Structure formats: C-alpha cells, structure tokens
Amino acid sequence: MKTNGKLKVAFFITSLAGGGAEKAVSMLLDSLCGVTYELHLIVNKLEGPYVKSLPEHIHVTELGAARLRSALPILKQELKKINPDVVISHMMENNLLIMLAKLTGRFSFKTLLCEHSTIQRKRFKGANMLRSWTYSRSDGVIGVSAAMGQEIHSVLKVPENKVHVIYNPVFDSDFIQRSERPCTHPWLVDMEYPVIIGIGRLVREKRFDLFIEVIKELNEGMNVRAIILGEGHLRSELQEKINGYKLQAKVELAGYMDNPLPFLKKGNVFLQSSDIEGLPTALIEATACGIPIVATKTHTGTEEILNGGSGIIVEREDVNGMVDAVKLMLQQQRSEVSPTYYQKFSSEQAAEEYSSLIDKLCI
C-alpha cells in the first residue's frame, strides 16, 4: 500500500512489443507523475521496442512464465510483494488474469481493466460471458474509444457507472520534431512514383493481404509503390504473396520503425486495410501528419478519428472500394489539423484522466 505517502499503481501488460496498447502503456508510465505515485510495471516478458523508453523510476517485474495462461501463481506471488493500491491491466487476457488473481488471492487492490480491441472481435467460445462476469466485478473498465465504451456496456453488460472512455495517448512533446526528421527511404527520396503507406503489426486482422491486392490492382493501370511498416508472424506469408504477384519492386515490407512519422510526411496516401481496430494509433498519426487517408470501416475507433471529413472510409474487405478511394486521394493535397486534435490524443490528457480515475478509486 502507500509508501512515503504515494499510492502504489501497477500497470499489467504481456510485454512492450510494438503495438498500440504497448505504446500507450509506455507513454502513460512516462507521463504519470513519479512524485505522486510509486509506479510499477508487471510484464510476462520484458521485451519489445518500448522497453528502452521506460523511465528510470518505474519498478519493473517480469513474470517469465512459459505461457501467459500459466502465469497465475507467479502473478499472485509478485502482487503480494508489490502490494499495490491499484492495478491497471491492458488487453483481454491480462484483464481476465488479473481479476482471477484478485478474486482467488483475496487481494484488496482496486482494478481498472482496459480494452484495446473491439468487443465484437471473434474470440474463443464463451469469451464474452467470461468477460462479462469478471469485468462487472472490476472497479472500472476503460474503452479506448467512445464506440468501445458503448460495446463494453451493451455487449458485456458492465454497469454504465463502471465504464470509462479514455483515448490512448499518441502525441508527446516531441511528436512534431520527430515528424520533421528526414526520410531516407529511396522510394520517398526520388518520388518517381506515388507511394502508399501502411503501418501495423503483420497479423491477420490488419489485412495486409488485401493491402497487397489493392497495390496489385492499382498497378494494372498506373505505377504506384507501397511501403508497409511493421513486424509480425505473417511476414513470410505476405512476402510470398508479394513475390507471387511479382511486386517485389513495388511493395516493401520495411519492418518495424521506431519513428514512422517521416514516412507519413512524405508518402502520398495512407491506407488502413484492417478488419478490426480499437483506436488505431497509425491512423491518428497519419491524420496529424496531413497525409490523404483511405481507411476501412471498423467496429470502433476509425470514424471517431476521421471525424467526418479528413479521409475516405470504405467497407471492410472491399478491395475495389479501396482501389477507387486511393485513386481519388492521390489527387488530394495534404491537410493540417487543429491544436485541439493534438490535445485530444496527447499523453498529458490521457495521464490526467487516468490519474483522476486512480484518485477517485482510492479516496
């Protein structure tokens, strides 16, 4: 419990891999005041690109379980050592695990569970029933978009007074500076052809297979190139698709980039091809960088970000619709966003809202 008058607040996430949830946690830990809270981070594996951005004052606990589902005994052990006032868990598996640890270990800490993907995403049979039972017993559940907050209440039946909407932090104090750094990728230096940018983990729900189909179709009547930034277990499969279409000179899987912003500043169109999003970080960054946008309609997040006019939204899996929309957006000029947009998704705003929730729980 309180040490030197500070509340002990522990964040729980699987790792600090290069996803939106992991980035949000690292930014929150950096923004929440170390003077006010004693901050802890519990991970199963201390790995991923955001490890290096952790502030020195964060107390890190690595569970090291072979699989997350087998981590319960170790987690309970470590929670007894930390003895937190509040645990803030991120993503479904961790949310279920922390509630199981609390209920079976009879801990008294408060819990905030954060969902980062639409509730309508296909899960294992009984997932929603299990989430409904456990989430309703939490002290609060956070959705990272307004639509997701509605899903948590309407689909999972979590009482409305326990549901909170807090946008993930995306912008920090050096966002603009990082966006203005030079981009040295040869396709974006010579700009011989228009370049389409895609960003995200190479996983099924991001539908980069369809992204590649769009580039193939576009190259039937014109010359375009595409750069996909991100890593994931589908890299080999996607590269085979690129090779099969003979698009090696047109599509590059460029891997994970610490700073994708210069690509968004130089590219001609940003294409989001996802089936599912919670609050797509790359789309927020693309909007801020002013690149023309084509985005698939996801259950949550996308429409809230684009807010009715800064891009074209097409139906999921609609390759022809994406092709037509990209052609239109290739003719568009870059745009600018207002300062209020930066504030909406700023690390300071998110930290303030999390801090307010934490303090209310511990009164």
Coordinates of C-alpha atoms in Angstrom, one line a residue, residues 135-360:
Y135 CA -15.4 -7.2 -15.8
S136 CA -18.5 -6.4 -13.8
R137 CA -16.5 -7.3 -10.7
S138 CA -13.8 -4.8 -11.5
D139 CA -13.8 -1.3 -10.1
G140 CA -13.7 0.2 -13.6
V141 CA -13.4 -0.8 -17.3
I142 CA -11.8 1.6 -19.8
G143 CA -12.6 1.6 -23.5
V144 CA -10.1 3.4 -25.8
S145 CA -12.9 4.8 -27.9
A146 CA -16.5 6.0 -27.3
A147 CA -17.9 3.2 -29.5
M148 CA -15.9 0.6 -27.5
G149 CA -17.2 2.1 -24.3
Q150 CA -20.7 1.6 -25.6
E151 CA -19.9 -2.1 -26.5
I152 CA -18.5 -2.8 -23.0
H153 CA -21.8 -1.6 -21.6
S154 CA -24.2 -3.0 -24.2
V155 CA -22.5 -6.3 -25.1
L156 CA -20.6 -7.2 -21.9
K157 CA -23.3 -5.8 -19.6
V158 CA -20.8 -3.9 -17.5
P159 CA -22.7 -1.3 -15.4
E160 CA -22.6 2.1 -17.0
N161 CA -21.1 3.8 -13.9
K162 CA -18.1 1.5 -14.2
V163 CA -17.4 2.2 -17.9
H164 CA -15.0 5.0 -18.8
V165 CA -13.7 6.2 -22.2
I166 CA -10.0 7.4 -22.3
Y167 CA -8.3 7.7 -25.7
N168 CA -4.9 6.2 -25.9
P169 CA -2.0 8.7 -25.8
V170 CA -0.4 9.1 -29.2
F171 CA 1.2 12.6 -29.1
D172 CA 4.1 13.5 -26.8
S173 CA 6.1 16.7 -26.6
D174 CA 8.5 15.8 -29.4
F175 CA 5.9 14.5 -31.9
I176 CA 6.2 17.4 -34.3
Q177 CA 10.0 17.3 -34.1
R178 CA 10.1 13.6 -34.9
S179 CA 7.7 14.1 -37.8
E180 CA 10.1 16.6 -39.4
R181 CA 13.1 14.3 -39.4
P182 CA 14.3 13.4 -42.9
C183 CA 13.1 10.2 -44.6
T184 CA 15.9 8.5 -46.3
H185 CA 14.0 5.6 -48.0
P186 CA 14.9 5.8 -51.7
W187 CA 11.3 5.5 -52.9
L188 CA 10.5 8.6 -50.8
V189 CA 13.6 10.5 -51.9
D190 CA 13.3 10.3 -55.7
M191 CA 9.4 10.1 -55.6
E192 CA 9.5 8.6 -59.1
Y193 CA 6.0 7.1 -58.4
P194 CA 3.3 7.8 -55.8
V195 CA 3.9 5.8 -52.6
I196 CA 1.2 4.3 -50.4
I197 CA 2.0 3.8 -46.8
G198 CA 0.7 1.1 -44.5
I199 CA 1.5 0.7 -40.8
G200 CA 0.7 -2.1 -38.4
R201 CA 1.6 -5.5 -37.0
L202 CA 1.7 -8.2 -39.6
V203 CA -1.2 -10.1 -38.2
R204 CA -4.5 -11.4 -39.7
E205 CA -6.8 -8.6 -38.5
K206 CA -4.7 -5.9 -40.2
R207 CA -5.5 -7.5 -43.6
F208 CA -2.2 -6.6 -45.3
D209 CA -3.1 -9.4 -47.7
L210 CA -5.9 -7.1 -49.0
F211 CA -3.5 -4.1 -48.9
I212 CA -1.2 -6.0 -51.4
E213 CA -4.2 -6.9 -53.5
V214 CA -5.0 -3.1 -53.7
I215 CA -1.5 -2.3 -54.9
K216 CA -1.6 -5.1 -57.5
E217 CA -4.9 -3.7 -58.9
L218 CA -3.6 -0.1 -58.9
N219 CA -0.6 -1.2 -60.9
E220 CA -2.8 -2.6 -63.6
G221 CA -3.4 1.0 -65.0
M222 CA -0.7 3.1 -63.3
N223 CA 2.6 2.9 -61.4
V224 CA 2.5 3.1 -57.6
R225 CA 4.7 1.7 -54.8
A226 CA 3.9 0.8 -51.3
I227 CA 5.8 0.6 -48.0
I228 CA 4.4 -1.5 -45.1
L229 CA 5.9 -0.7 -41.7
G230 CA 5.6 -3.3 -39.0
E231 CA 6.5 -6.8 -38.0
G232 CA 4.6 -10.0 -37.2
H233 CA 4.2 -13.7 -37.7
L234 CA 2.6 -13.2 -41.2
R235 CA 5.8 -11.7 -42.7
S236 CA 6.7 -14.8 -44.7
E237 CA 3.2 -15.3 -46.0
L238 CA 2.9 -11.7 -47.1
Q239 CA 6.3 -11.8 -48.8
E240 CA 5.2 -14.9 -50.7
K241 CA 2.1 -13.0 -51.9
I242 CA 4.2 -10.1 -53.0
N243 CA 6.5 -12.5 -54.8
G244 CA 3.6 -14.4 -56.4
Y245 CA 2.3 -11.1 -57.9
K246 CA 5.8 -10.1 -59.0
L247 CA 5.5 -6.9 -56.9
Q248 CA 9.0 -7.1 -55.4
A249 CA 9.8 -3.7 -57.0
K250 CA 6.5 -2.3 -55.9
V251 CA 5.8 -3.4 -52.4
E252 CA 8.3 -3.5 -49.5
L253 CA 7.9 -5.0 -46.0
A254 CA 10.2 -2.5 -44.3
G255 CA 9.8 -3.9 -40.8
Y256 CA 9.2 -2.1 -37.5
M257 CA 10.3 1.6 -37.4
D258 CA 10.8 3.5 -34.1
N259 CA 9.7 6.6 -36.0
P260 CA 7.3 6.1 -38.8
L261 CA 6.3 9.7 -38.9
P262 CA 8.7 10.8 -41.7
F263 CA 7.1 8.1 -43.9
L264 CA 3.7 9.6 -43.3
K265 CA 5.0 13.1 -44.0
K266 CA 6.5 12.1 -47.4
G267 CA 4.0 9.4 -48.6
N268 CA 1.1 10.2 -50.9
V269 CA -1.7 8.1 -49.3
F270 CA -2.0 6.2 -46.0
L271 CA -4.1 3.1 -46.4
Q272 CA -5.7 1.3 -43.4
S273 CA -7.0 -2.1 -44.6
S274 CA -7.9 -3.6 -41.2
D275 CA -11.0 -5.7 -40.3
I276 CA -10.7 -4.8 -36.7
E277 CA -9.3 -1.8 -34.7
G278 CA -9.8 -0.4 -31.2
L279 CA -8.3 3.0 -31.6
P280 CA -5.8 2.8 -34.5
T281 CA -2.7 4.7 -33.5
A282 CA -1.3 4.7 -37.0
L283 CA -4.5 6.4 -38.3
I284 CA -4.2 9.1 -35.6
E285 CA -0.5 9.7 -36.6
A286 CA -1.4 9.8 -40.3
T287 CA -4.2 12.4 -39.7
A288 CA -1.8 14.6 -37.7
C289 CA 0.9 14.3 -40.5
G290 CA -1.7 15.5 -43.1
I291 CA -1.3 12.6 -45.5
P292 CA -4.5 11.8 -47.5
I293 CA -6.2 8.8 -45.9
V294 CA -8.2 5.8 -47.0
A295 CA -9.5 3.6 -44.1
T296 CA -11.7 0.6 -43.8
K297 CA -14.8 0.9 -41.6
T298 CA -14.0 -0.9 -38.3
H299 CA -16.4 -1.5 -35.4
T300 CA -14.7 1.1 -33.2
G301 CA -12.2 3.9 -33.5
T302 CA -11.9 4.8 -37.2
E303 CA -14.8 7.1 -37.6
E304 CA -14.1 8.9 -34.3
I305 CA -10.6 9.6 -35.5
L306 CA -11.5 10.8 -39.0
N307 CA -14.5 12.8 -37.6
G308 CA -16.4 13.0 -40.9
G309 CA -14.1 14.6 -43.4
S310 CA -10.3 14.0 -43.3
G311 CA -10.3 10.8 -45.3
I312 CA -12.4 8.3 -47.2
I313 CA -13.9 5.3 -45.3
V314 CA -14.7 2.2 -47.2
E315 CA -16.3 -1.1 -46.2
R316 CA -14.0 -3.9 -44.8
E317 CA -12.7 -6.4 -47.4
D318 CA -13.8 -4.1 -50.3
V319 CA -10.7 -4.2 -52.4
N320 CA -12.4 -2.4 -55.3
G321 CA -13.6 0.3 -53.0
M322 CA -10.1 0.8 -51.6
V323 CA -8.6 1.0 -55.1
D324 CA -11.1 3.6 -56.2
A325 CA -10.7 5.6 -52.9
V326 CA -6.8 5.5 -53.2
K327 CA -7.1 6.8 -56.8
L328 CA -9.2 9.7 -55.6
M329 CA -7.0 10.5 -52.6
L330 CA -3.9 10.5 -54.8
Q331 CA -5.3 13.8 -56.2
Q332 CA -5.7 15.4 -52.8
Q333 CA -3.5 17.9 -51.1
R334 CA -2.1 17.4 -47.7
S335 CA -4.1 18.8 -44.8
E336 CA -3.5 20.3 -41.4
V337 CA -5.1 19.5 -38.1
S338 CA -6.0 21.9 -35.3
P339 CA -4.2 22.1 -31.9
T340 CA -7.3 20.6 -30.2
Y341 CA -6.7 17.4 -32.2
Y342 CA -3.2 17.1 -30.7
Q343 CA -4.7 17.7 -27.2
K344 CA -7.4 15.1 -27.7
F345 CA -4.8 12.3 -28.1
S346 CA -2.0 13.8 -26.0
S347 CA -0.1 11.9 -23.3
E348 CA -0.8 14.7 -20.9
Q349 CA -4.6 14.4 -21.5
A350 CA -4.6 10.6 -21.0
A351 CA -2.4 10.8 -17.9
E352 CA -4.7 13.4 -16.4
E353 CA -7.8 11.2 -17.0
Y354 CA -6.1 8.1 -15.6
S355 CA -4.9 10.0 -12.6
S356 CA -8.3 11.3 -11.9
L357 CA -9.8 7.7 -12.0
I358 CA -7.0 6.4 -9.8
D359 CA -7.5 9.1 -7.2
K360 CA -11.3 8.6 -7.1

